[in-house]
């Protein structure tokens, strides 16, 4: 699995849950790990081999959109191992990374249709169905490996992190969609017409 970008994703680094309830990472160390050689890296800029990965017919990129295929359908039809690129960043950062890098139009574009809401409750998500980078990776791995327990195991540290933060003063964050629909959005509305239009679409249940 390949990562791109370095901002805005979930980074649960908690090792001990409060109250002596365990370390939140139980089961993580038992997940299977494939040992493989690191792909070649350019000695000058330490990066261009991404082009080789993107041109590989088995590479997928996880990014929602009209051209994206449901990952579950891809997993059912494919019997060969796949490399998956997941862009890590805030929603606006991920969008810029995807659309400004033509290489990301080469792999097959896939998306999730999760039946869960984000467990990253100490951070505001754009909509009720948006997931953090970590959650997307966990769901995607479970689908590709056809093993639901992978998702549950990977998300244990995130649950522990949020539990710890909530016990020490953090508040549960509802999605921007929820706040707007229930008249709870307490920030000034944006003057930028494009951003204002996006908020109108959220309120009217239009997929953005």
PDB file of C-alpha atoms in Angstrom:
ATOM      1  CA  UNK A   1       0.000   0.000   0.000  1.00  0.00           C
ATOM      2  CA  UNK A   2       1.383   3.351  -1.022  1.00  0.00           C
ATOM      3  CA  UNK A   3       0.847   6.666   0.760  1.00  0.00           C
ATOM      4  CA  UNK A   4       1.027  10.127  -0.758  1.00  0.00           C
ATOM      5  CA  UNK A   5       1.107  13.364   1.191  1.00  0.00           C
ATOM      6  CA  UNK A   6       1.725  13.821   4.876  1.00  0.00           C
ATOM      7  CA  UNK A   7      -0.912  16.073   6.371  1.00  0.00           C
ATOM      8  CA  UNK A   8      -4.303  15.909   7.957  1.00  0.00           C
ATOM      9  CA  UNK A   9      -4.670  12.150   8.269  1.00  0.00           C
ATOM     10  CA  UNK A  10      -5.239  10.176  11.431  1.00  0.00           C
ATOM     11  CA  UNK A  11      -2.039   9.536  13.341  1.00  0.00           C
ATOM     12  CA  UNK A  12      -3.019   7.538  16.439  1.00  0.00           C
ATOM     13  CA  UNK A  13       0.193   7.057  18.373  1.00  0.00           C
ATOM     14  CA  UNK A  14      -1.350   6.179  21.718  1.00  0.00           C
ATOM     15  CA  UNK A  15       0.312   3.216  23.398  1.00  0.00           C
ATOM     16  CA  UNK A  16      -1.638   2.995  26.649  1.00  0.00           C
ATOM     17  CA  UNK A  17      -5.337   3.534  27.107  1.00  0.00           C
ATOM     18  CA  UNK A  18      -6.464   5.379  30.254  1.00  0.00           C
ATOM     19  CA  UNK A  19      -7.479   3.436  33.311  1.00  0.00           C
ATOM     20  CA  UNK A  20      -5.275   0.434  32.592  1.00  0.00           C
ATOM     21  CA  UNK A  21      -7.648  -0.960  29.986  1.00  0.00           C
ATOM     22  CA  UNK A  22      -4.896  -2.163  27.646  1.00  0.00           C
ATOM     23  CA  UNK A  23      -2.738  -0.536  25.037  1.00  0.00           C
ATOM     24  CA  UNK A  24      -5.348  -0.131  22.310  1.00  0.00           C
ATOM     25  CA  UNK A  25      -3.074  -1.988  19.891  1.00  0.00           C
ATOM     26  CA  UNK A  26      -4.079  -5.527  20.781  1.00  0.00           C
ATOM     27  CA  UNK A  27      -3.986  -7.704  17.695  1.00  0.00           C
ATOM     28  CA  UNK A  28      -2.054  -5.253  15.525  1.00  0.00           C
ATOM     29  CA  UNK A  29       1.201  -7.141  15.906  1.00  0.00           C
ATOM     30  CA  UNK A  30      -0.471 -10.378  14.768  1.00  0.00           C
ATOM     31  CA  UNK A  31      -1.598  -9.053  11.385  1.00  0.00           C
ATOM     32  CA  UNK A  32       0.234 -10.694   8.475  1.00  0.00           C
ATOM     33  CA  UNK A  33       3.027  -8.644   6.940  1.00  0.00           C
ATOM     34  CA  UNK A  34       4.327  -9.248   3.446  1.00  0.00           C
ATOM     35  CA  UNK A  35       8.102  -8.953   3.266  1.00  0.00           C
ATOM     36  CA  UNK A  36       9.142  -7.313   0.031  1.00  0.00           C
ATOM     37  CA  UNK A  37      11.951  -5.264  -1.376  1.00  0.00           C
ATOM     38  CA  UNK A  38      11.612  -1.497  -1.342  1.00  0.00           C
ATOM     39  CA  UNK A  39      10.970  -0.128  -4.823  1.00  0.00           C
ATOM     40  CA  UNK A  40      13.816   1.837  -6.489  1.00  0.00           C
ATOM     41  CA  UNK A  41      14.077   5.486  -5.466  1.00  0.00           C
ATOM     42  CA  UNK A  42      15.600   8.301  -7.502  1.00  0.00           C
ATOM     43  CA  UNK A  43      18.968   9.214  -5.989  1.00  0.00           C
ATOM     44  CA  UNK A  44      18.511  12.875  -6.891  1.00  0.00           C
ATOM     45  CA  UNK A  45      15.014  13.787  -5.720  1.00  0.00           C
ATOM     46  CA  UNK A  46      14.160  10.555  -3.823  1.00  0.00           C
ATOM     47  CA  UNK A  47      10.779  10.256  -5.619  1.00  0.00           C
ATOM     48  CA  UNK A  48      10.105   9.782  -9.445  1.00  0.00           C
ATOM     49  CA  UNK A  49       9.661   5.965  -9.218  1.00  0.00           C
ATOM     50  CA  UNK A  50       6.025   6.799  -8.358  1.00  0.00           C
ATOM     51  CA  UNK A  51       5.514   6.946 -12.117  1.00  0.00           C
ATOM     52  CA  UNK A  52       6.405   3.261 -12.425  1.00  0.00           C
ATOM     53  CA  UNK A  53       3.932   2.356  -9.699  1.00  0.00           C
ATOM     54  CA  UNK A  54       1.132   4.396 -11.295  1.00  0.00           C
ATOM     55  CA  UNK A  55       1.690   2.751 -14.677  1.00  0.00           C
ATOM     56  CA  UNK A  56       1.440  -0.750 -13.215  1.00  0.00           C
ATOM     57  CA  UNK A  57      -1.818  -2.394 -14.301  1.00  0.00           C
ATOM     58  CA  UNK A  58      -2.360  -3.772 -10.774  1.00  0.00           C
ATOM     59  CA  UNK A  59      -2.215  -0.346  -9.115  1.00  0.00           C
ATOM     60  CA  UNK A  60      -5.384   1.189  -7.703  1.00  0.00           C
ATOM     61  CA  UNK A  61      -5.917   4.703  -6.372  1.00  0.00           C
ATOM     62  CA  UNK A  62      -8.496   5.231  -3.642  1.00  0.00           C
ATOM     63  CA  UNK A  63     -10.275   8.495  -4.435  1.00  0.00           C
ATOM     64  CA  UNK A  64     -14.050   9.016  -4.736  1.00  0.00           C
ATOM     65  CA  UNK A  65     -15.643  10.433  -7.842  1.00  0.00           C
ATOM     66  CA  UNK A  66     -17.890   9.805 -10.826  1.00  0.00           C
ATOM     67  CA  UNK A  67     -15.197   7.707 -12.521  1.00  0.00           C
ATOM     68  CA  UNK A  68     -14.443   5.565  -9.474  1.00  0.00           C
ATOM     69  CA  UNK A  69     -15.460   1.915  -9.206  1.00  0.00           C
ATOM     70  CA  UNK A  70     -16.716   0.382  -5.982  1.00  0.00           C
ATOM     71  CA  UNK A  71     -13.702  -1.324  -4.380  1.00  0.00           C
ATOM     72  CA  UNK A  72     -15.808  -4.322  -3.375  1.00  0.00           C
ATOM     73  CA  UNK A  73     -16.584  -5.006  -7.035  1.00  0.00           C
ATOM     74  CA  UNK A  74     -12.897  -4.780  -7.940  1.00  0.00           C
ATOM     75  CA  UNK A  75     -11.968  -7.147  -5.110  1.00  0.00           C
ATOM     76  CA  UNK A  76     -14.499  -9.739  -6.286  1.00  0.00           C
ATOM     77  CA  UNK A  77     -13.262  -9.642  -9.885  1.00  0.00           C
ATOM     78  CA  UNK A  78      -9.521  -9.565  -9.167  1.00  0.00           C
ATOM     79  CA  UNK A  79      -7.451 -12.541  -8.083  1.00  0.00           C
ATOM     80  CA  UNK A  80      -4.022 -10.889  -8.331  1.00  0.00           C
ATOM     81  CA  UNK A  81      -2.447  -8.747  -5.580  1.00  0.00           C
ATOM     82  CA  UNK A  82      -2.883  -5.005  -5.986  1.00  0.00           C
ATOM     83  CA  UNK A  83      -0.933  -1.939  -4.964  1.00  0.00           C
ATOM     84  CA  UNK A  84      -3.199   0.777  -3.594  1.00  0.00           C
ATOM     85  CA  UNK A  85      -2.376   4.478  -3.432  1.00  0.00           C
ATOM     86  CA  UNK A  86      -4.155   6.356  -0.650  1.00  0.00           C
ATOM     87  CA  UNK A  87      -3.707  10.121  -0.544  1.00  0.00           C
ATOM     88  CA  UNK A  88      -3.168  11.407   2.986  1.00  0.00           C
ATOM     89  CA  UNK A  89      -4.095  14.975   3.823  1.00  0.00           C
ATOM     90  CA  UNK A  90      -7.000  17.238   4.649  1.00  0.00           C
ATOM     91  CA  UNK A  91      -9.892  17.005   2.199  1.00  0.00           C
ATOM     92  CA  UNK A  92      -8.781  20.112   0.325  1.00  0.00           C
ATOM     93  CA  UNK A  93      -5.149  18.946   0.287  1.00  0.00           C
ATOM     94  CA  UNK A  94      -6.105  15.514  -1.038  1.00  0.00           C
ATOM     95  CA  UNK A  95      -8.190  17.103  -3.790  1.00  0.00           C
ATOM     96  CA  UNK A  96      -5.284  19.322  -4.875  1.00  0.00           C
ATOM     97  CA  UNK A  97      -2.850  16.399  -4.829  1.00  0.00           C
ATOM     98  CA  UNK A  98      -5.160  14.240  -6.937  1.00  0.00           C
ATOM     99  CA  UNK A  99      -6.082  16.807  -9.584  1.00  0.00           C
ATOM    100  CA  UNK A 100      -2.676  18.461  -9.900  1.00  0.00           C
ATOM    101  CA  UNK A 101      -0.748  15.216 -10.404  1.00  0.00           C
ATOM    102  CA  UNK A 102      -1.479  13.686 -13.810  1.00  0.00           C
ATOM    103  CA  UNK A 103       0.127  10.396 -12.715  1.00  0.00           C
ATOM    104  CA  UNK A 104      -2.867   9.758 -10.478  1.00  0.00           C
ATOM    105  CA  UNK A 105      -5.113   9.497 -13.516  1.00  0.00           C
ATOM    106  CA  UNK A 106      -3.243   6.362 -14.658  1.00  0.00           C
ATOM    107  CA  UNK A 107      -4.245   3.809 -11.982  1.00  0.00           C
ATOM    108  CA  UNK A 108      -7.776   2.447 -11.772  1.00  0.00           C
ATOM    109  CA  UNK A 109      -9.782   4.783  -9.531  1.00  0.00           C
ATOM    110  CA  UNK A 110     -11.759   3.092  -6.761  1.00  0.00           C
ATOM    111  CA  UNK A 111     -13.920   4.277  -3.900  1.00  0.00           C
ATOM    112  CA  UNK A 112     -15.503   2.944  -0.734  1.00  0.00           C
ATOM    113  CA  UNK A 113     -19.163   2.755   0.100  1.00  0.00           C
ATOM    114  CA  UNK A 114     -18.750   2.493   3.857  1.00  0.00           C
ATOM    115  CA  UNK A 115     -21.652   1.565   6.073  1.00  0.00           C
ATOM    116  CA  UNK A 116     -19.922   3.071   9.117  1.00  0.00           C
ATOM    117  CA  UNK A 117     -19.595   6.639  10.345  1.00  0.00           C
ATOM    118  CA  UNK A 118     -16.173   7.972  11.217  1.00  0.00           C
ATOM    119  CA  UNK A 119     -14.862   6.964  14.626  1.00  0.00           C
ATOM    120  CA  UNK A 120     -12.457   9.894  14.534  1.00  0.00           C
ATOM    121  CA  UNK A 121     -15.001  11.841  16.590  1.00  0.00           C
ATOM    122  CA  UNK A 122     -12.602  14.478  17.915  1.00  0.00           C
ATOM    123  CA  UNK A 123     -12.296  15.984  14.441  1.00  0.00           C
ATOM    124  CA  UNK A 124     -14.937  17.541  12.184  1.00  0.00           C
ATOM    125  CA  UNK A 125     -15.559  15.669   8.928  1.00  0.00           C
ATOM    126  CA  UNK A 126     -17.211  17.337   5.894  1.00  0.00           C
ATOM    127  CA  UNK A 127     -20.128  14.873   5.691  1.00  0.00           C
ATOM    128  CA  UNK A 128     -21.633  12.056   7.728  1.00  0.00           C
ATOM    129  CA  UNK A 129     -20.059   9.422   5.459  1.00  0.00           C
ATOM    130  CA  UNK A 130     -16.519  10.839   5.321  1.00  0.00           C
ATOM    131  CA  UNK A 131     -13.771   8.734   6.898  1.00  0.00           C
ATOM    132  CA  UNK A 132     -10.252   9.596   8.002  1.00  0.00           C
ATOM    133  CA  UNK A 133      -7.257   8.329   6.032  1.00  0.00           C
ATOM    134  CA  UNK A 134      -6.632   5.590   8.598  1.00  0.00           C
ATOM    135  CA  UNK A 135     -10.237   4.419   8.461  1.00  0.00           C
ATOM    136  CA  UNK A 136     -10.178   4.351   4.655  1.00  0.00           C
ATOM    137  CA  UNK A 137      -7.019   2.248   4.729  1.00  0.00           C
ATOM    138  CA  UNK A 138      -8.511  -0.134   7.289  1.00  0.00           C
ATOM    139  CA  UNK A 139     -11.740  -0.621   5.335  1.00  0.00           C
ATOM    140  CA  UNK A 140      -9.873  -1.003   2.038  1.00  0.00           C
ATOM    141  CA  UNK A 141      -7.488  -3.614   3.437  1.00  0.00           C
ATOM    142  CA  UNK A 142     -10.382  -5.588   4.909  1.00  0.00           C
ATOM    143  CA  UNK A 143     -12.126  -5.599   1.538  1.00  0.00           C
ATOM    144  CA  UNK A 144      -9.048  -6.576  -0.475  1.00  0.00           C
ATOM    145  CA  UNK A 145      -7.997  -9.258   2.013  1.00  0.00           C
ATOM    146  CA  UNK A 146     -11.619 -10.381   2.548  1.00  0.00           C
ATOM    147  CA  UNK A 147     -11.049 -10.264   6.300  1.00  0.00           C
ATOM    148  CA  UNK A 148     -13.292  -8.015   8.426  1.00  0.00           C
ATOM    149  CA  UNK A 149     -11.105  -8.460  11.506  1.00  0.00           C
ATOM    150  CA  UNK A 150      -8.312  -6.428   9.848  1.00  0.00           C
ATOM    151  CA  UNK A 151     -10.494  -3.315   9.928  1.00  0.00           C
ATOM    152  CA  UNK A 152     -11.428  -3.839  13.563  1.00  0.00           C
ATOM    153  CA  UNK A 153      -7.831  -4.454  14.627  1.00  0.00           C
ATOM    154  CA  UNK A 154      -6.347  -1.465  12.808  1.00  0.00           C
ATOM    155  CA  UNK A 155      -8.970   0.888  14.269  1.00  0.00           C
ATOM    156  CA  UNK A 156      -8.356  -0.105  17.910  1.00  0.00           C
ATOM    157  CA  UNK A 157      -5.624   2.540  18.397  1.00  0.00           C
ATOM    158  CA  UNK A 158      -7.872   5.245  16.884  1.00  0.00           C
ATOM    159  CA  UNK A 159     -10.650   4.302  19.288  1.00  0.00           C
ATOM    160  CA  UNK A 160      -8.188   4.415  22.190  1.00  0.00           C
ATOM    161  CA  UNK A 161      -6.860   7.807  21.074  1.00  0.00           C
ATOM    162  CA  UNK A 162     -10.334   9.347  20.879  1.00  0.00           C
ATOM    163  CA  UNK A 163     -11.363   7.799  24.201  1.00  0.00           C
ATOM    164  CA  UNK A 164      -8.277   9.267  25.872  1.00  0.00           C
ATOM    165  CA  UNK A 165      -8.849  12.719  24.367  1.00  0.00           C
ATOM    166  CA  UNK A 166     -12.533  12.771  25.351  1.00  0.00           C
ATOM    167  CA  UNK A 167     -11.701  11.880  28.936  1.00  0.00           C
ATOM    168  CA  UNK A 168      -9.358  14.850  29.146  1.00  0.00           C
ATOM    169  CA  UNK A 169     -11.552  17.597  27.772  1.00  0.00           C
ATOM    170  CA  UNK A 170     -11.959  16.999  24.032  1.00  0.00           C
ATOM    171  CA  UNK A 171     -15.458  17.323  22.609  1.00  0.00           C
ATOM    172  CA  UNK A 172     -17.270  15.108  20.115  1.00  0.00           C
ATOM    173  CA  UNK A 173     -17.361  16.800  16.707  1.00  0.00           C
ATOM    174  CA  UNK A 174     -20.332  16.331  14.411  1.00  0.00           C
ATOM    175  CA  UNK A 175     -19.821  16.601  10.660  1.00  0.00           C
ATOM    176  CA  UNK A 176     -20.208  19.957   8.920  1.00  0.00           C
ATOM    177  CA  UNK A 177     -23.179  18.424   7.093  1.00  0.00           C
ATOM    178  CA  UNK A 178     -24.886  17.623  10.425  1.00  0.00           C
ATOM    179  CA  UNK A 179     -24.192  21.088  11.849  1.00  0.00           C
ATOM    180  CA  UNK A 180     -25.548  22.884   8.786  1.00  0.00           C
ATOM    181  CA  UNK A 181     -28.708  20.795   8.547  1.00  0.00           C
ATOM    182  CA  UNK A 182     -29.510  21.281  12.224  1.00  0.00           C
ATOM    183  CA  UNK A 183     -28.731  24.984  12.408  1.00  0.00           C
ATOM    184  CA  UNK A 184     -25.730  24.386  14.665  1.00  0.00           C
ATOM    185  CA  UNK A 185     -23.002  25.775  12.435  1.00  0.00           C
ATOM    186  CA  UNK A 186     -21.679  28.734  14.462  1.00  0.00           C
ATOM    187  CA  UNK A 187     -18.964  30.006  12.122  1.00  0.00           C
ATOM    188  CA  UNK A 188     -19.423  32.871   9.639  1.00  0.00           C
ATOM    189  CA  UNK A 189     -20.574  31.653   6.237  1.00  0.00           C
ATOM    190  CA  UNK A 190     -17.806  31.911   3.622  1.00  0.00           C
ATOM    191  CA  UNK A 191     -17.789  34.818   1.197  1.00  0.00           C
ATOM    192  CA  UNK A 192     -16.187  32.669  -1.490  1.00  0.00           C
ATOM    193  CA  UNK A 193     -19.009  31.636  -3.851  1.00  0.00           C
ATOM    194  CA  UNK A 194     -17.499  28.193  -4.523  1.00  0.00           C
ATOM    195  CA  UNK A 195     -17.267  27.352  -0.823  1.00  0.00           C
ATOM    196  CA  UNK A 196     -20.737  28.717  -0.186  1.00  0.00           C
ATOM    197  CA  UNK A 197     -22.109  26.549  -2.995  1.00  0.00           C
ATOM    198  CA  UNK A 198     -20.488  23.471  -1.452  1.00  0.00           C
ATOM    199  CA  UNK A 199     -22.251  24.188   1.834  1.00  0.00           C
ATOM    200  CA  UNK A 200     -25.590  24.532   0.031  1.00  0.00           C
ATOM    201  CA  UNK A 201     -25.016  21.142  -1.599  1.00  0.00           C
ATOM    202  CA  UNK A 202     -24.319  19.570   1.801  1.00  0.00           C
ATOM    203  CA  UNK A 203     -27.584  20.893   3.218  1.00  0.00           C
ATOM    204  CA  UNK A 204     -29.539  19.631   0.200  1.00  0.00           C
ATOM    205  CA  UNK A 205     -28.069  16.102   0.303  1.00  0.00           C
ATOM    206  CA  UNK A 206     -26.197  16.523  -2.964  1.00  0.00           C
ATOM    207  CA  UNK A 207     -23.056  14.401  -3.236  1.00  0.00           C
ATOM    208  CA  UNK A 208     -19.955  16.578  -3.537  1.00  0.00           C
TER     209      UNK A 208
END
